[in-house]
């Protein structure tokens, strides 16, 4: 959180706003209380669901799998069972927000119930509830212009992109550079140059807020500089790697933004 706050305050300084102080941390009780005040229900884990989840993991049933010789899946089985049991009205009018569709399908198969509708993220819930619709040609044009204006304008730099994505590890790109990191190679600098931006599917309009959103993809050029020394701190070696990549994510634009 400290890193995120520092990055945000750096942006605020750039825009001429005073920095924000570090917020107080919420306790577990306060978090639960706020959730309940918002009208949400925290579904309890029932004893039957817990036992069934452990059984699925031990016997490798339902969503259970084996990862590196370790059996897992009890938690997935248990929460899905608890939600369906708590709902108590079948699964036809149930929407689950989860990225693990396979776990839901396998658990529902074990329970012999129909698979409910699944949203990968909260943005998809609007679509499933028919609270979003395809943007008009004018709204789509405005969305594309604003996205291009922000991400490919002169004020948006590779450093901004790194801050936006929270890049701190080479593994984010999952690129095998052929270096043996056990021999002392360390990343010294990373430079990311933003490239072209493409809207890769249909722009959606949120009928409640008026915002438009869709998945966008940006090509980037990456340069990584590595260095190492021998055990006495001598004989420095350097390596520079340049390659192309891309970043992809869902971009939502508020209706209050105006195209200049």
Coordinates of N, CA and C in Angstrom, one line a residue:
X1 N 0.8 -1.2 0.0 CA 0.0 0.0 0.0 C 0.9 1.3 0.0
X2 N 2.0 1.2 0.7 CA 2.9 2.4 0.8 C 3.4 2.8 -0.6
X3 N 3.7 1.7 -1.4 CA 4.2 2.0 -2.8 C 3.1 2.6 -3.6
X4 N 1.9 2.1 -3.5 CA 0.8 2.6 -4.3 C 0.5 4.1 -3.9
X5 N 0.6 4.4 -2.6 CA 0.3 5.7 -2.1 C 1.4 6.7 -2.6
X6 N 2.6 6.2 -2.6 CA 3.7 7.1 -3.1 C 3.6 7.4 -4.6
X7 N 3.2 6.4 -5.3 CA 3.0 6.6 -6.8 C 1.8 7.6 -7.0
X8 N 0.7 7.4 -6.2 CA -0.4 8.3 -6.4 C -0.1 9.7 -6.0
X9 N 0.7 9.9 -4.9 CA 1.0 11.2 -4.5 C 2.0 11.9 -5.5
X10 N 2.8 11.1 -6.1 CA 3.6 11.6 -7.2 C 2.8 12.2 -8.3
X11 N 1.7 11.5 -8.7 CA 0.8 12.0 -9.7 C 0.1 13.3 -9.2
X12 N -0.3 13.3 -8.0 CA -1.0 14.4 -7.4 C -0.1 15.7 -7.4
X13 N 1.2 15.4 -7.1 CA 2.1 16.5 -7.1 C 2.3 17.1 -8.6
X14 N 2.3 16.1 -9.5 CA 2.4 16.5 -10.9 C 1.2 17.4 -11.4
X15 N 0.1 17.1 -10.8 CA -1.2 17.8 -11.2 C -1.4 19.0 -10.3
X16 N -0.5 19.2 -9.3 CA -0.7 20.4 -8.5 C -1.6 20.2 -7.3
X17 N -1.8 18.9 -6.9 CA -2.7 18.7 -5.7 C -1.8 18.3 -4.5
X18 N -2.2 18.6 -3.3 CA -1.4 18.2 -2.1 C -1.4 16.7 -1.9
X19 N -0.4 16.2 -1.3 CA -0.3 14.7 -1.1 C -1.3 14.2 -0.1
X20 N -1.7 13.0 -0.2 CA -2.6 12.3 0.8 C -1.8 11.6 1.9
X21 N -2.3 11.7 3.1 CA -1.6 11.0 4.2 C -2.0 9.5 4.1
X22 N -1.2 8.7 4.8 CA -1.4 7.2 4.8 C -2.7 7.0 5.6
X23 N -3.7 6.3 5.0 CA -4.9 6.0 5.7 C -4.8 5.0 6.7
X24 N -5.7 5.1 7.7 CA -5.7 4.1 8.8 C -6.2 2.7 8.2
X25 N -5.6 1.6 8.7 CA -6.0 0.3 8.3 C -7.3 -0.1 9.0
X26 N -8.1 -0.8 8.2 CA -9.4 -1.3 8.8 C -9.1 -2.6 9.4
X27 N -9.8 -2.8 10.5 CA -9.7 -4.2 11.2 C -10.7 -5.1 10.5
X28 N -10.6 -6.4 10.7 CA -11.4 -7.4 10.1 C -12.9 -7.1 10.5
X29 N -13.1 -6.8 11.8 CA -14.5 -6.5 12.2 C -15.1 -5.3 11.5
X30 N -14.3 -4.2 11.3 CA -14.8 -3.1 10.6 C -15.1 -3.4 9.1
X31 N -14.3 -4.2 8.5 CA -14.5 -4.6 7.1 C -15.9 -5.3 7.0
X32 N -16.1 -6.3 7.9 CA -17.3 -7.0 7.9 C -18.5 -6.1 8.2
X33 N -18.3 -5.2 9.1 CA -19.4 -4.2 9.4 C -19.8 -3.4 8.2
X34 N -18.7 -2.9 7.5 CA -19.0 -2.0 6.3 C -19.7 -2.8 5.2
X35 N -19.3 -4.1 5.0 CA -19.9 -4.9 4.0 C -21.4 -5.1 4.3
X36 N -21.7 -5.3 5.6 CA -23.1 -5.6 6.0 C -23.9 -4.3 5.9
X37 N -23.3 -3.1 6.2 CA -24.0 -1.8 6.1 C -24.3 -1.5 4.7
X38 N -23.5 -2.0 3.8 CA -23.8 -1.8 2.3 C -24.9 -2.7 1.8
X39 N -25.4 -3.6 2.7 CA -26.5 -4.4 2.2 C -26.1 -5.8 1.7
X40 N -24.8 -6.0 1.7 CA -24.3 -7.3 1.2 C -24.4 -8.4 2.3
X41 N -24.5 -9.6 1.9 CA -24.6 -10.7 2.9 C -23.3 -11.5 2.8
X42 N -22.7 -11.8 3.9 CA -21.5 -12.7 4.0 C -22.1 -14.1 4.2
X43 N -21.9 -14.9 3.2 CA -22.4 -16.3 3.2 C -21.5 -17.1 4.1
X44 N -22.1 -17.7 5.2 CA -21.3 -18.5 6.1 C -20.9 -19.9 5.4
X45 N -19.8 -20.4 5.9 CA -19.4 -21.7 5.4 C -20.1 -22.7 6.3
X46 N -20.9 -23.5 5.7 CA -21.6 -24.5 6.5 C -20.7 -25.7 6.7
X47 N -21.1 -26.5 7.8 CA -20.3 -27.6 8.2 C -20.3 -28.7 7.1
X48 N -21.5 -28.9 6.5 CA -21.6 -29.9 5.4 C -20.8 -29.5 4.2
X49 N -20.8 -28.2 3.9 CA -20.0 -27.8 2.7 C -18.5 -28.0 3.0
X50 N -18.1 -27.7 4.2 CA -16.7 -27.8 4.6 C -16.2 -29.3 4.5
X51 N -17.1 -30.2 5.1 CA -16.7 -31.6 5.0 C -16.7 -32.1 3.6
X52 N -17.7 -31.7 2.8 CA -17.7 -32.1 1.4 C -16.5 -31.6 0.6
X53 N -16.0 -30.3 0.9 CA -14.9 -29.8 0.3 C -13.6 -30.5 0.6
X54 N -13.4 -30.9 1.8 CA -12.3 -31.7 2.2 C -12.3 -33.1 1.5
X55 N -13.5 -33.7 1.5 CA -13.7 -35.0 0.8 C -13.3 -34.9 -0.7
X56 N -13.8 -33.8 -1.3 CA -13.4 -33.6 -2.7 C -11.9 -33.5 -2.9
X57 N -11.2 -32.8 -2.0 CA -9.8 -32.6 -2.1 C -9.0 -33.9 -1.9
X58 N -9.5 -34.7 -0.9 CA -8.8 -36.0 -0.6 C -9.0 -37.0 -1.7
X59 N -10.2 -37.0 -2.2 CA -10.5 -38.0 -3.2 C -10.3 -37.5 -4.7
X60 N -9.9 -36.2 -4.8 CA -9.7 -35.6 -6.1 C -11.0 -35.6 -6.9
X61 N -12.0 -35.2 -6.3 CA -13.3 -35.1 -6.9 C -13.7 -33.7 -7.2
X62 N -14.7 -33.4 -8.0 CA -15.1 -32.1 -8.3 C -14.0 -31.2 -8.8
X63 N -13.8 -30.0 -8.2 CA -12.8 -29.1 -8.6 C -11.4 -29.4 -8.1
X64 N -11.3 -30.5 -7.3 CA -10.0 -30.8 -6.7 C -9.0 -31.2 -7.8
X65 N -7.7 -30.8 -7.6 CA -6.6 -31.1 -8.5 C -5.4 -31.4 -7.7
X66 N -4.3 -31.8 -8.4 CA -3.1 -32.0 -7.7 C -2.0 -31.1 -8.3
X67 N -1.5 -30.2 -7.5 CA -0.4 -29.3 -7.9 C 0.9 -29.6 -7.2
X68 N 1.8 -30.0 -8.0 CA 3.2 -30.4 -7.5 C 3.0 -31.4 -6.3
X69 N 2.2 -32.4 -6.6 CA 2.0 -33.5 -5.6 C 1.2 -33.1 -4.4
X70 N 0.6 -31.9 -4.4 CA -0.2 -31.4 -3.3 C -1.7 -31.3 -3.8
X71 N -2.6 -32.0 -3.0 CA -4.0 -32.0 -3.4 C -4.6 -30.6 -3.0
X72 N -5.3 -30.0 -3.9 CA -6.0 -28.7 -3.5 C -7.4 -28.7 -4.1
X73 N -8.2 -27.7 -3.7 CA -9.5 -27.6 -4.2 C -10.6 -27.6 -3.2
X74 N -10.3 -27.9 -1.9 CA -11.3 -27.9 -0.9 C -12.0 -26.5 -0.7
X75 N -11.2 -25.5 -0.8 CA -11.7 -24.1 -0.6 C -12.7 -23.8 -1.7
X76 N -12.4 -24.1 -2.9 CA -13.3 -23.8 -4.1 C -14.6 -24.6 -3.9
X77 N -14.4 -25.9 -3.6 CA -15.6 -26.7 -3.5 C -16.5 -26.2 -2.4
X78 N -15.9 -25.8 -1.2 CA -16.7 -25.4 -0.1 C -17.4 -24.1 -0.3
X79 N -16.8 -23.1 -0.9 CA -17.5 -21.8 -1.0 C -18.6 -21.9 -2.1
X80 N -18.4 -22.7 -3.1 CA -19.4 -22.8 -4.2 C -20.6 -23.6 -3.6
X81 N -20.4 -24.6 -2.8 CA -21.4 -25.4 -2.2 C -22.2 -24.5 -1.2
X82 N -21.5 -23.7 -0.4 CA -22.1 -22.8 0.6 C -23.0 -21.8 -0.1
X83 N -22.6 -21.2 -1.2 CA -23.3 -20.2 -1.9 C -24.6 -20.8 -2.5
X84 N -24.5 -21.9 -3.1 CA -25.7 -22.6 -3.7 C -26.6 -23.0 -2.6
X85 N -26.1 -23.5 -1.5 CA -27.0 -23.9 -0.4 C -27.7 -22.7 0.2
X86 N -27.0 -21.6 0.4 CA -27.5 -20.4 0.9 C -28.6 -19.8 0.0
X87 N -28.3 -19.9 -1.3 CA -29.3 -19.3 -2.2 C -30.6 -20.1 -2.1
X88 N -30.6 -21.4 -2.1 CA -31.7 -22.2 -1.8 C -32.8 -22.2 -2.9
X89 N -32.6 -21.6 -4.0 CA -33.6 -21.5 -5.0 C -33.1 -22.1 -6.4
X90 N -32.3 -23.0 -6.4 CA -31.7 -23.5 -7.6 C -30.6 -22.5 -8.1
X91 N -30.2 -22.7 -9.3 CA -29.1 -21.8 -9.8 C -29.5 -21.0 -11.0
X92 N -30.7 -21.1 -11.4 CA -31.2 -20.4 -12.6 C -31.0 -18.9 -12.5
X93 N -31.3 -18.3 -11.4 CA -31.2 -16.8 -11.2 C -30.1 -16.4 -10.4
X94 N -29.0 -17.3 -10.4 CA -27.8 -17.0 -9.6 C -26.7 -16.6 -10.5
X95 N -25.9 -15.5 -10.1 CA -24.7 -15.1 -10.9 C -23.5 -15.2 -9.9
X96 N -22.5 -15.9 -10.3 CA -21.3 -16.0 -9.5 C -20.2 -15.2 -10.2
X97 N -19.5 -14.4 -9.5 CA -18.4 -13.6 -10.0 C -17.1 -14.3 -9.6
X98 N -16.5 -14.9 -10.5 CA -15.3 -15.7 -10.3 C -14.5 -15.9 -11.6
X99 N -13.2 -16.0 -11.5 CA -12.4 -16.4 -12.7 C -12.2 -17.8 -12.9
X100 N -12.7 -18.7 -11.9 CA -12.5 -20.1 -12.0 C -13.7 -20.8 -12.4
X101 N -14.1 -20.7 -13.7 CA -15.3 -21.3 -14.2 C -15.3 -22.8 -14.1
X102 N -14.1 -23.4 -14.3 CA -14.0 -24.8 -14.2 C -14.4 -25.4 -12.9
X103 N -13.9 -24.7 -11.8 CA -14.3 -25.2 -10.5 C -15.8 -25.1 -10.2
X104 N -16.4 -24.1 -10.7 CA -17.9 -24.0 -10.6 C -18.6 -25.1 -11.4
X105 N -18.1 -25.4 -12.6 CA -18.7 -26.4 -13.4 C -18.6 -27.8 -12.8
X106 N -17.4 -28.1 -12.2 CA -17.2 -29.4 -11.6 C -17.9 -29.6 -10.3
X107 N -18.0 -28.5 -9.5 CA -18.8 -28.6 -8.3 C -20.3 -28.8 -8.6
X108 N -20.8 -28.1 -9.6 CA -22.2 -28.2 -9.9 C -22.5 -29.6 -10.5
X109 N -21.5 -30.1 -11.2 CA -21.7 -31.5 -11.7 C -21.8 -32.5 -10.6
X110 N -21.0 -32.3 -9.5 CA -21.0 -33.2 -8.4 C -22.3 -33.0 -7.6
X111 N -22.9 -31.8 -7.6 CA -24.1 -31.6 -6.9 C -25.3 -31.9 -7.8
X112 N -25.1 -32.2 -9.1 CA -26.1 -32.5 -10.0 C -27.1 -31.3 -10.1
X113 N -26.6 -30.1 -10.2 CA -27.4 -28.9 -10.5 C -26.8 -28.2 -11.7
X114 N -27.7 -27.4 -12.3 CA -27.3 -26.6 -13.5 C -26.2 -25.6 -13.1
X115 N -25.3 -25.3 -14.0 CA -24.3 -24.3 -13.8 C -24.9 -22.9 -13.9
X116 N -24.7 -22.1 -12.8 CA -25.3 -20.7 -12.9 C -24.5 -19.8 -13.9
X117 N -25.1 -18.7 -14.1 CA -24.3 -17.7 -15.0 C -23.1 -17.3 -14.2
X118 N -22.0 -17.1 -15.0 CA -20.7 -16.7 -14.4 C -20.2 -15.4 -15.0
X119 N -19.8 -14.5 -14.2 CA -19.1 -13.3 -14.6 C -17.7 -13.3 -14.1
X120 N -16.7 -13.0 -15.0 CA -15.3 -13.1 -14.7 C -14.9 -11.9 -13.8
X121 N -15.7 -10.8 -13.9 CA -15.4 -9.6 -13.0 C -16.8 -8.9 -12.9
X122 N -16.8 -7.9 -12.0 CA -18.0 -7.1 -11.7 C -18.6 -6.4 -13.0
X123 N -17.7 -6.0 -13.9 CA -18.1 -5.3 -15.1 C -19.0 -6.2 -15.9
X124 N -18.8 -7.5 -15.9 CA -19.6 -8.4 -16.7 C -21.0 -8.6 -16.1
X125 N -21.2 -8.3 -14.8 CA -22.5 -8.5 -14.1 C -23.5 -7.5 -14.8
X126 N -23.0 -6.3 -15.1 CA -23.9 -5.4 -15.7 C -24.5 -5.9 -17.0
X127 N -23.6 -6.6 -17.8 CA -24.0 -7.1 -19.1 C -25.0 -8.3 -18.9
X128 N -24.8 -9.1 -17.9 CA -25.7 -10.2 -17.6 C -27.0 -9.7 -17.1
X129 N -27.0 -8.6 -16.4 CA -28.3 -8.0 -15.9 C -28.9 -7.1 -16.9
X130 N -28.4 -7.0 -18.1 CA -28.8 -6.1 -19.2 C -28.8 -4.7 -18.8
X131 N -27.8 -4.3 -17.9 CA -27.6 -3.0 -17.5 C -26.6 -2.3 -18.4
X132 N -26.1 -3.0 -19.4 CA -25.2 -2.4 -20.4 C -25.6 -2.7 -21.7
X133 N -25.2 -1.9 -22.7 CA -25.6 -2.1 -24.1 C -24.5 -1.7 -25.0
X134 N -24.6 -2.0 -26.2 CA -23.6 -1.6 -27.2 C -23.6 -0.1 -27.4
X135 N -22.5 0.5 -27.4 CA -22.4 2.0 -27.5 C -22.7 2.3 -29.0
X136 N -23.3 3.6 -29.1 CA -23.6 4.0 -30.5 C -22.3 4.4 -31.2
X137 N -22.4 4.6 -32.5 CA -21.3 5.0 -33.3 C -20.6 6.2 -32.8
X138 N -21.4 7.2 -32.3 CA -20.8 8.5 -31.8 C -20.1 8.2 -30.5
X139 N -20.7 7.4 -29.6 CA -20.1 7.1 -28.3 C -18.8 6.3 -28.5
X140 N -18.8 5.4 -29.4 CA -17.6 4.6 -29.7 C -16.5 5.4 -30.3
X141 N -16.8 6.4 -31.1 CA -15.8 7.3 -31.7 C -15.2 8.2 -30.6
X142 N -16.0 8.6 -29.6 CA -15.5 9.5 -28.5 C -14.6 8.6 -27.6
X143 N -15.1 7.4 -27.4 CA -14.3 6.5 -26.5 C -12.9 6.2 -27.1
X144 N -12.9 5.9 -28.4 CA -11.6 5.7 -29.0 C -10.7 6.9 -29.1
X145 N -11.3 8.1 -29.3 CA -10.5 9.3 -29.3 C -9.9 9.6 -28.0
X146 N -10.7 9.4 -26.9 CA -10.2 9.7 -25.6 C -9.1 8.7 -25.2
X147 N -9.3 7.5 -25.5 CA -8.3 6.4 -25.2 C -7.0 6.7 -25.9
X148 N -7.0 7.0 -27.2 CA -5.8 7.4 -27.9 C -5.2 8.6 -27.4
X149 N -6.0 9.6 -27.0 CA -5.5 10.9 -26.6 C -4.7 10.7 -25.3
X150 N -5.2 9.9 -24.4 CA -4.5 9.7 -23.1 C -3.3 8.8 -23.2
X151 N -3.4 7.6 -23.8 CA -2.3 6.7 -23.8 C -1.3 6.9 -24.9
X152 N -1.6 7.6 -25.9 CA -0.5 7.8 -26.9 C -0.1 9.3 -27.1
X153 N -0.6 10.1 -26.1 CA -0.2 11.5 -26.1 C 1.2 11.7 -25.6
X154 N 1.7 12.9 -25.8 CA 3.1 13.2 -25.4 C 3.3 13.2 -23.9
X155 N 2.2 13.4 -23.1 CA 2.4 13.4 -21.7 C 2.4 12.0 -21.0
X156 N 2.0 11.0 -21.8 CA 2.0 9.6 -21.3 C 3.3 8.9 -21.6
X157 N 4.1 8.5 -20.6 CA 5.4 8.0 -20.8 C 5.5 6.5 -20.4
X158 N 6.6 5.9 -20.7 CA 6.8 4.5 -20.2 C 6.8 4.4 -18.7
X159 N 7.3 5.4 -18.0 CA 7.2 5.4 -16.6 C 5.8 5.4 -16.1
X160 N 4.9 6.2 -16.7 CA 3.5 6.2 -16.4 C 2.9 4.8 -16.6
X161 N 3.3 4.1 -17.6 CA 2.8 2.8 -17.9 C 3.2 1.8 -16.9
X162 N 4.5 1.9 -16.5 CA 5.0 1.0 -15.4 C 4.3 1.3 -14.1
X163 N 4.1 2.5 -13.8 CA 3.3 2.9 -12.5 C 1.9 2.3 -12.6
X164 N 1.3 2.5 -13.8 CA -0.1 2.1 -13.9 C -0.3 0.6 -13.8
X165 N 0.7 -0.2 -14.3 CA 0.6 -1.6 -14.2 C 1.3 -2.2 -13.0
X166 N 2.0 -1.4 -12.3 CA 2.7 -1.9 -11.1 C 3.8 -2.9 -11.4
X167 N 4.5 -2.6 -12.6 CA 5.5 -3.5 -13.0 C 6.7 -3.4 -12.0
X168 N 7.1 -4.6 -11.5 CA 8.3 -4.6 -10.7 C 9.1 -5.8 -10.9
X169 N 8.6 -6.8 -11.6 CA 9.3 -8.1 -11.8 C 9.4 -8.4 -13.3
X170 N 10.5 -9.0 -13.7 CA 10.6 -9.5 -15.0 C 9.5 -10.5 -15.4
X171 N 9.1 -11.3 -14.4 CA 8.1 -12.3 -14.6 C 6.8 -11.8 -15.1
X172 N 6.6 -10.5 -14.9 CA 5.3 -10.0 -15.4 C 5.1 -10.2 -16.9
X173 N 6.3 -10.2 -17.7 CA 6.2 -10.4 -19.1 C 6.3 -11.8 -19.4
X174 N 6.8 -12.7 -18.5 CA 7.0 -14.1 -18.7 C 7.8 -14.3 -20.0
X175 N 8.9 -13.6 -20.0 CA 9.9 -13.7 -21.2 C 11.1 -14.4 -20.7
X176 N 11.5 -15.5 -21.3 CA 12.7 -16.2 -21.0 C 13.9 -15.5 -21.7
X177 N 14.7 -14.8 -21.0 CA 15.9 -14.2 -21.5 C 17.1 -15.0 -21.6
X178 N 17.0 -16.2 -21.1 CA 18.2 -17.1 -21.1 C 19.3 -16.8 -20.1
X179 N 18.9 -16.1 -19.1 CA 19.9 -15.7 -18.0 C 19.8 -16.7 -16.9
X180 N 20.9 -17.1 -16.4 CA 21.0 -17.9 -15.1 C 21.0 -17.0 -13.9
X181 N 19.9 -16.7 -13.3 CA 19.9 -15.7 -12.2 C 20.6 -16.2 -11.0
X182 N 20.9 -17.5 -10.9 CA 21.7 -18.0 -9.8 C 23.1 -17.7 -9.9
X183 N 23.5 -17.1 -11.0 CA 25.0 -16.7 -11.1 C 25.2 -15.2 -11.0
X184 N 24.2 -14.5 -10.4 CA 24.4 -13.1 -10.0 C 23.9 -12.1 -10.9
X185 N 23.2 -12.5 -11.9 CA 22.6 -11.4 -12.8 C 21.5 -10.7 -12.1
X186 N 21.5 -9.4 -12.1 CA 20.4 -8.6 -11.5 C 19.9 -7.5 -12.5
X187 N 18.6 -7.3 -12.4 CA 18.0 -6.3 -13.2 C 18.4 -4.9 -12.7
X188 N 19.0 -4.0 -13.6 CA 19.4 -2.7 -13.2 C 18.4 -1.6 -13.6
X189 N 17.9 -1.7 -14.9 CA 17.0 -0.7 -15.4 C 16.0 -1.4 -16.3
X190 N 14.7 -0.9 -16.3 CA 13.7 -1.4 -17.2 C 13.1 -0.2 -17.9
X191 N 13.0 -0.1 -19.2 CA 12.4 0.9 -19.9 C 11.3 0.4 -20.8
X192 N 10.1 1.0 -20.7 CA 9.0 0.6 -21.5 C 8.5 1.7 -22.3
X193 N 8.4 1.6 -23.6 CA 8.0 2.6 -24.5 C 6.6 2.3 -25.1
X194 N 5.5 3.1 -24.8 CA 4.2 2.8 -25.3 C 4.2 2.8 -26.8
X195 N 3.3 2.0 -27.4 CA 3.2 1.9 -28.8 C 1.8 2.2 -29.2
X196 N 1.2 1.5 -30.2 CA -0.1 1.7 -30.7 C -1.1 1.1 -29.7
X197 N -2.3 1.7 -29.7 CA -3.4 1.3 -28.9 C -4.6 0.8 -29.8
X198 N -5.1 -0.4 -29.5 CA -6.2 -0.9 -30.3 C -7.4 -1.3 -29.3
X199 N -8.6 -0.9 -29.7 CA -9.8 -1.4 -29.1 C -10.1 -2.7 -29.7
X200 N -10.1 -3.8 -28.9 CA -10.2 -5.2 -29.6 C -11.5 -5.8 -29.5
X201 N -12.5 -5.1 -29.0 CA -13.9 -5.7 -29.1 C -14.9 -4.5 -28.9
X202 N -16.2 -4.8 -28.9 CA -17.2 -3.8 -29.0 C -17.3 -3.0 -27.7
X203 N -17.4 -1.7 -27.9 CA -17.5 -0.8 -26.7 C -18.9 -0.9 -26.1
X204 N -18.9 -1.0 -24.8 CA -20.1 -1.1 -24.0 C -20.5 0.1 -23.3
X205 N -21.8 0.5 -23.2 CA -22.2 1.6 -22.5 C -22.9 1.2 -21.2
X206 N -22.5 1.7 -20.1 CA -23.2 1.5 -18.8 C -24.4 2.4 -18.7
X207 N -25.6 1.8 -18.8 CA -26.8 2.5 -18.8 C -27.1 3.3 -17.5
X208 N -26.4 2.9 -16.4 CA -26.6 3.6 -15.2 C -25.7 4.8 -15.0
X209 N -24.4 4.6 -15.3 CA -23.5 5.7 -15.1 C -23.2 6.5 -16.4
X210 N -23.4 5.9 -17.5 CA -23.1 6.6 -18.8 C -21.7 6.4 -19.2
X211 N -20.9 5.7 -18.4 CA -19.5 5.4 -18.8 C -19.4 4.4 -19.9
X212 N -18.4 4.4 -20.7 CA -18.1 3.5 -21.7 C -16.9 2.7 -21.4
X213 N -16.9 1.4 -21.8 CA -15.7 0.6 -21.4 C -15.5 -0.5 -22.4
X214 N -14.3 -1.0 -22.6 CA -14.0 -2.1 -23.4 C -12.6 -2.5 -23.2
X215 N -12.2 -3.7 -23.7 CA -10.9 -4.2 -23.6 C -10.0 -3.6 -24.6
X216 N -8.8 -3.0 -24.2 CA -7.9 -2.4 -25.1 C -6.6 -3.1 -25.0
X217 N -5.8 -3.0 -26.0 CA -4.5 -3.6 -26.1 C -3.5 -2.6 -26.6
X218 N -2.3 -2.5 -25.9 CA -1.3 -1.6 -26.3 C 0.0 -2.4 -26.6
X219 N 0.6 -2.1 -27.7 CA 1.9 -2.7 -28.0 C 3.0 -1.9 -27.3
X220 N 4.0 -2.5 -26.8 CA 5.1 -1.8 -26.1 C 6.4 -2.3 -26.5
X221 N 7.4 -1.5 -26.4 CA 8.8 -1.9 -26.6 C 9.5 -1.9 -25.3
X222 N 10.2 -3.0 -24.9 CA 10.8 -3.1 -23.6 C 12.3 -3.3 -23.7
X223 N 13.0 -2.5 -22.9 CA 14.5 -2.7 -22.8 C 14.8 -3.0 -21.4
X224 N 15.6 -4.1 -21.1 CA 16.0 -4.5 -19.8 C 17.5 -4.5 -19.8
X225 N 18.1 -3.9 -18.7 CA 19.5 -3.9 -18.6 C 19.9 -4.7 -17.3
X226 N 20.8 -5.7 -17.5 CA 21.3 -6.6 -16.4 C 22.8 -6.4 -16.2
X227 N 23.2 -6.7 -15.0 CA 24.6 -6.6 -14.7 C 24.9 -7.6 -13.6
X228 N 26.2 -8.0 -13.6 CA 26.7 -8.9 -12.5 C 28.2 -8.7 -12.3
X229 N 28.7 -9.1 -11.1 CA 30.1 -9.1 -10.8 C 30.5 -10.4 -10.2
X230 N 31.8 -10.6 -10.2 CA 32.3 -11.9 -9.6 C 32.2 -11.7 -8.0
X231 N 32.6 -12.7 -7.3 CA 32.4 -12.7 -5.9 C 33.3 -11.7 -5.2
X232 N 34.3 -11.1 -5.8 CA 35.1 -10.1 -5.2 C 34.7 -8.7 -5.7
X233 N 33.6 -8.6 -6.4 CA 33.1 -7.3 -6.9 C 33.8 -6.8 -8.0
X234 N 34.5 -7.6 -8.7 CA 35.3 -7.2 -9.9 C 34.7 -7.8 -11.2
X235 N 35.3 -7.5 -12.3 CA 34.9 -8.1 -13.6 C 33.4 -7.9 -13.9
X236 N 33.0 -6.7 -13.9 CA 31.5 -6.5 -14.2 C 31.2 -6.9 -15.6
X237 N 30.0 -7.5 -15.8 CA 29.4 -7.9 -17.1 C 28.1 -7.2 -17.2
X238 N 27.7 -6.9 -18.4 CA 26.4 -6.3 -18.7 C 25.7 -7.0 -19.9
X239 N 24.4 -7.0 -19.8 CA 23.6 -7.5 -20.9 C 22.4 -6.6 -21.0
X240 N 22.0 -6.3 -22.3 CA 20.9 -5.5 -22.6 C 20.0 -6.3 -23.5
X241 N 18.7 -6.4 -23.2 CA 17.7 -7.1 -24.0 C 16.6 -6.2 -24.4
X242 N 16.3 -6.2 -25.7 CA 15.2 -5.4 -26.2 C 14.2 -6.4 -26.9
X243 N 12.9 -6.2 -26.6 CA 11.9 -7.0 -27.2 C 10.6 -6.3 -27.2
X244 N 9.6 -6.8 -28.0 CA 8.3 -6.2 -28.0 C 7.3 -7.0 -27.2
X245 N 6.3 -6.4 -26.7 CA 5.3 -7.1 -25.9 C 4.0 -6.3 -26.0
X246 N 3.0 -6.7 -25.2 CA 1.8 -5.9 -25.2 C 1.1 -6.1 -23.9
X247 N 0.3 -5.1 -23.6 CA -0.5 -5.1 -22.3 C -2.0 -5.0 -22.7
X248 N -2.8 -5.6 -21.9 CA -4.2 -5.7 -22.3 C -5.0 -5.5 -21.0
X249 N -6.1 -4.8 -21.1 CA -7.0 -4.6 -19.9 C -8.2 -3.9 -20.3
X250 N -9.2 -3.9 -19.3 CA -10.5 -3.3 -19.5 C -10.3 -1.8 -19.1
X251 N -10.7 -0.9 -20.0 CA -10.6 0.5 -19.8 C -12.0 1.1 -19.8
X252 N -12.3 1.8 -18.7 CA -13.6 2.5 -18.5 C -13.3 4.0 -18.5
X253 N -14.1 4.7 -19.3 CA -14.0 6.2 -19.5 C -15.3 6.8 -18.9
X254 N -15.1 7.8 -18.0 CA -16.2 8.5 -17.4 C -16.9 9.4 -18.4
X255 N -18.2 9.6 -18.3 CA -18.9 10.5 -19.3 C -18.5 12.0 -19.0
X256 N -17.9 12.3 -17.9 CA -17.5 13.7 -17.6 C -16.3 14.1 -18.4
X257 N -15.5 13.2 -19.0 CA -14.4 13.6 -19.8 C -14.8 14.2 -21.1
X258 N -14.1 15.3 -21.5 CA -14.5 16.0 -22.7 C -13.4 15.9 -23.7
X259 N -13.7 15.6 -24.9 CA -12.7 15.6 -26.0 C -12.3 17.0 -26.4
X260 N -11.0 17.3 -26.3 CA -10.5 18.7 -26.6 C -10.6 18.9 -28.1

